[in-house]
Amino acid sequence: MGLEGIGARVVRKEDKRFITGAGRYVDDMVVPGMKHAAFVRSPHAHADIESIDVSAARAMPGVIGVLTGREIKADGIGNLICGWMIHSKDGTPMKMGAWSPMATDRVRFVGEAVAVVVAETKADARDAAEAVVVNYRERPAITDAVAALQDGAPQLHPEADNNLIYDWDIGDASAVEKAMASAAHVTTMHLVNNRLVPNAMEPRAALGHYDKAEDHYTCWTTSQNPHVARVVMSAFYNVAPENKLRVIAPDVGGGFGSKIFIYPEEIVCLWASKKTGVPVKWVADRTESFLTDAHGRDHVTEVKLAFDANNRMTAMKVETVANLGGYMSLFSSSVPTYLYATLLSGQYAIPAIHCNVKAVYTNTAPVDAYRGAGRPEATYVVERVVETAARELGVSPAELRRQNFITTFPHQTPVIMAYDAGDYAASLDAAMKAADHAGFPARKAEAASRGKLRGLGMSCYIEACGIAPSQAVGSLGAGVGLWESAEVRVNMAGTIEVLTGSHSHGQGHETTFAQLVSHRLGVPIDQVSIVHGDTDKVQMGMGTYGSRSGAVGMSAIVKALDKVEAKARKIAAHLLEADEADIVIENGELKVAGTDKALPWFQMALAAYAAHNLPAGMEPGLKEGAFYDPTNFTFPAGCYICEVEVDPETGTTEIVQFVAADDFGNIINPMIVEGQVHGGIAQGVGQALLEGCHYDPATGQLITASYMDYTMPRAGDLPSFVVSTTNTPCPGNPLGIKGCGEAGAIGSPPAVINAITDAIGNNDLTMPATPQKVWAAIRAATKH
Amino acid sequence: MSEVKMVVNGRTITGNVEDRTLLVHFLRENLGMTGTHVGCDTSQCGACVVHLDGKAVKSCSILAVQASGSEVVTIEGLADGSDLHPVQAAFREHHGLQCGFCTPGMIMAATDMINRHPEGLDEKTVRAELEGNICRCTGYHNIVKAILAASEVMSKGAAKAA
Ligand code: FES
Ligand code: FES
């Protein structure tokens, strides 16, 4: 593999700039003449806009322009859309309500943009935004998705009766009914997957610049997928044709899904730049992020899991209500359907599954993909109900799982997915060993002697990554294909640039992608630069989300490298007067196998461009591109074991041990993979113990709109994690890799809740399991 | 408007600011030193930590005029030329950063923490003292590792110097 090749623990190339304060995020960008935007936002969850008076604001110091929704509409800017069509089970298409970048006559959640002020300074813009007078006529608001479906609930969009966006199902309902009827045991649960705010530490930002001379727009934005932003803003929002719009996402300070979507602010900044004649920058403050970033999760689910007399799973029935907020965000419809219900088989052989999902409008911020997107919700359902079933059946949770594991591959589940490879027992064993599962009873007894309740919970998750085969997702309603592109440019002196449509927002692509090149060509990673995040540099790309950059993005680089190598071999064979088939590429040289004849890589590159002596008919230069379209999803899986101690006096939970054993297939850089797992687990533990997004049900006000109110996991809330990996290489892509970005957030919440409920002897506990809730659950359990 | 004068990373700076200008905005907008970040508006996240007269402070919770007359060190001024500060080096070595947004504040806070604990640090203390710094990417695991490692390096360095 070489010191810097695949599998090496290489320190990151990008770190140098980040640790010295030289990182470049959107808010760091300055363009000559740049001015600042502040948005006027709705203070109401649901109201009609009766009038907007901007005259006082226009007269404020420093103000350049005050613009409203009516003006943006009048200029032909389109409504925001959801790009994944879901049909209800009766065949009708989902009910997409209109979402204007700035509201024209009605607002549907607190924080919705109503007008924008452009001014000399940020402070001037904010002062003037406060002087915009909007008269609202309030309507009753609804924040709870189950309540929103009831007759008489406030109605959000005329298109959606009873606020129902779609009523979708998957699987064989009658087979499930039959199996349930003849089951020896059925475990039933009501589960809530709490609403979360992604909270990338870099708030969203946009800088729009209209260049009059060129009639051309540039948008710097906090995006995980700048090319998608460009095509969506061009084709659907009518901001500018693609060839007149450049989107640049420089360093991006975390995303976790929330920076996939195209939000009103970047559209408005671009449009406002043309309107006002100045470059316009907007940076969210944290409260704006809480109010307007797409939120995650927010499911309410009823699940039934049936067993035969031998404790074999026979059927699962799931009914979920998913809250999508006030409007349908870009990929919102796919999250509670194809990213959720298709994973309900978990790691288990379940012959029949049926799932019904109702997606609902409420007067809350739009909900879309957040780290894991649908898969954490599925895993929570599966792993909570399996653990609960084991308790009801009086068998070991580990053994009940093991007994029902899928053991032969490929395995077709009843819910679309065909698992390609895996060894679930291997990760279960690895985790149990690392957690000293056998020693748990002694630790529990010792904790009891100190007055503490100790509990152990596990979770065996599976997820689908590497999204996704274009034809397959197209047939399921996706508006785009989910391939990736790459271009490998070998420069004249042999250094290499890799242009990729993936875009790192913390994942370390500048290092891992260079490792791949180093592995293949034997050149040091210092001689390889990764170019990404700019639609003018990289021709096309689908971006980074769904743990796809390794499995899909790097596979595209592999394809391009194959072509580069093929041409390089031809050149070397020609110059070395050898047979092309005898040329091997290693350690920065092209060698003739079995001889000492060799051509240094840089000389081959020079020859390619000098073109003095190339094989007959060969074009000069060395630059190749490729598109890679995956043939299947990849299926990372693993086992997480959480051990907690609960203080019965205070209800406080301490995670005393957290073990993760993940199967990610082959690994490029173990250091980076471990980091991804750590971060994912922290977010999952955050969901389980600390984080909850709360709207006041009466007024629709967001109660948790700052770090004073929304509990982010701090260092003191978490232990160090014990992580390890097992490996069944993915057969579907050339590198055998599966993706590791979301596993931690997917697998950990049920492990934590299973551990706490084990400790306190009460299974009735919702996330986040705050001390207050845990204390109450302990009291409730001892009363019976 | 008020005039402010301070030493930033060894350079004497004067400037005119609105009275309401926060130190972080003075650094970022007036001086163009964008290494110090803004991650919240309630003084919780610590992305903005700088050293003011040798102590870690959140530069979002102090006015530029309050810092007038002081010495400020930001992430840009921590390294000794091209030699990384041991805390910077440890963050890279131990993968204590992913997106890098919290990193400047983390490193400045960690440097101060290590300075305040010449006796050395343990995991529990590090975790407790990171209360004011939020990272969404790393789960803190490698940040804690990096700080412990840097603390070792720095105490060895101090022992050698003594
Ligand atoms: S910006 Fe968050 S604490 Fe200063
Ligand atoms: S590295 Fe991204 S927030 Fe800490």
mmCIF file of N, CA, C and O in Angstrom, chain B residues 17 21 31 37 43-44 54 63 74 98 101 104 110 118 134 140 143 147 152:
data_model
loop_
_atom_site.group_PDB
_atom_site.id
_atom_site.type_symbol
_atom_site.label_atom_id
_atom_site.label_comp_id
_atom_site.label_asym_id
_atom_site.label_seq_id
_atom_site.Cartn_x
_atom_site.Cartn_y
_atom_site.Cartn_z
ATOM 1 N N VAL B 17 -14.012 52.193 15.513
ATOM 2 C CA VAL B 17 -15.113 51.235 15.483
ATOM 3 C C VAL B 17 -16.367 51.875 16.056
ATOM 4 O O VAL B 17 -16.304 52.793 16.880
ATOM 5 N N THR B 21 -19.289 47.499 18.356
ATOM 6 C CA THR B 21 -18.515 46.464 17.653
ATOM 7 C C THR B 21 -17.887 45.485 18.644
ATOM 8 O O THR B 21 -17.181 45.881 19.576
ATOM 9 N N LEU B 31 -9.792 43.982 10.661
ATOM 10 C CA LEU B 31 -8.411 43.539 10.432
ATOM 11 C C LEU B 31 -8.318 42.428 9.388
ATOM 12 O O LEU B 31 -7.214 42.049 8.991
ATOM 13 N N HIS B 37 -13.610 32.549 14.550
ATOM 14 C CA HIS B 37 -14.932 32.303 13.958
ATOM 15 C C HIS B 37 -16.079 32.704 14.879
ATOM 16 O O HIS B 37 -15.889 32.841 16.085
ATOM 17 N N SER B 43 -22.740 33.259 23.261
ATOM 18 C CA SER B 43 -21.487 33.001 23.993
ATOM 19 C C SER B 43 -21.377 31.569 24.499
ATOM 20 O O SER B 43 -20.876 31.330 25.591
ATOM 21 N N GLN B 44 -21.853 30.623 23.688
ATOM 22 C CA GLN B 44 -21.830 29.228 24.120
ATOM 23 C C GLN B 44 -20.792 28.385 23.384
ATOM 24 O O GLN B 44 -20.300 27.412 23.932
ATOM 25 N N GLY B 54 -3.075 37.234 27.660
ATOM 26 C CA GLY B 54 -2.641 35.914 28.112
ATOM 27 C C GLY B 54 -3.738 34.989 28.590
ATOM 28 O O GLY B 54 -3.465 33.843 28.951
ATOM 29 N N LEU B 63 -16.470 43.818 23.909
ATOM 30 C CA LEU B 63 -16.466 44.859 22.887
ATOM 31 C C LEU B 63 -15.030 45.164 22.471
ATOM 32 O O LEU B 63 -14.105 45.027 23.278
ATOM 33 N N THR B 74 -4.450 35.737 18.401
ATOM 34 C CA THR B 74 -5.463 34.924 17.735
ATOM 35 C C THR B 74 -4.796 33.668 17.182
ATOM 36 O O THR B 74 -3.569 33.531 17.238
ATOM 37 N N GLN B 98 -12.216 18.086 12.095
ATOM 38 C CA GLN B 98 -12.772 17.604 10.825
ATOM 39 C C GLN B 98 -13.076 18.796 9.924
ATOM 40 O O GLN B 98 -12.290 19.116 9.043
ATOM 41 N N PHE B 101 -14.089 24.215 11.734
ATOM 42 C CA PHE B 101 -14.725 25.479 12.108
ATOM 43 C C PHE B 101 -14.563 25.799 13.586
ATOM 44 O O PHE B 101 -14.315 26.940 13.964
ATOM 45 N N PRO B 104 -10.066 26.754 15.578
ATOM 46 C CA PRO B 104 -9.307 27.866 16.148
ATOM 47 C C PRO B 104 -9.662 28.117 17.620
ATOM 48 O O PRO B 104 -8.770 28.261 18.461
ATOM 49 N N ALA B 110 -7.628 25.341 24.412
ATOM 50 C CA ALA B 110 -6.784 24.249 24.910
ATOM 51 C C ALA B 110 -5.420 24.759 25.351
ATOM 52 O O ALA B 110 -4.877 24.325 26.376
ATOM 53 N N PRO B 118 -0.088 23.493 34.841
ATOM 54 C CA PRO B 118 1.292 23.046 34.644
ATOM 55 C C PRO B 118 1.534 21.672 35.267
ATOM 56 O O PRO B 118 2.466 20.968 34.867
ATOM 57 N N ILE B 134 -17.953 24.066 21.685
ATOM 58 C CA ILE B 134 -18.765 23.020 21.052
ATOM 59 C C ILE B 134 -18.126 22.603 19.733
ATOM 60 O O ILE B 134 -17.715 23.449 18.933
ATOM 61 N N TYR B 140 -15.488 14.928 20.136
ATOM 62 C CA TYR B 140 -14.496 15.338 21.145
ATOM 63 C C TYR B 140 -13.402 14.302 21.411
ATOM 64 O O TYR B 140 -12.367 14.635 22.000
ATOM 65 N N ILE B 143 -10.158 15.329 20.099
ATOM 66 C CA ILE B 143 -9.764 16.637 20.650
ATOM 67 C C ILE B 143 -9.167 16.409 22.038
ATOM 68 O O ILE B 143 -8.106 16.947 22.378
ATOM 69 N N ILE B 147 -5.337 17.230 23.185
ATOM 70 C CA ILE B 147 -5.002 18.152 24.285
ATOM 71 C C ILE B 147 -4.125 17.436 25.318
ATOM 72 O O ILE B 147 -3.135 17.998 25.816
ATOM 73 N N GLU B 152 1.352 16.940 27.572
ATOM 74 C CA GLU B 152 2.581 16.177 27.865
ATOM 75 C C GLU B 152 3.793 16.834 27.209
ATOM 76 O O GLU B 152 4.816 17.050 27.838
#
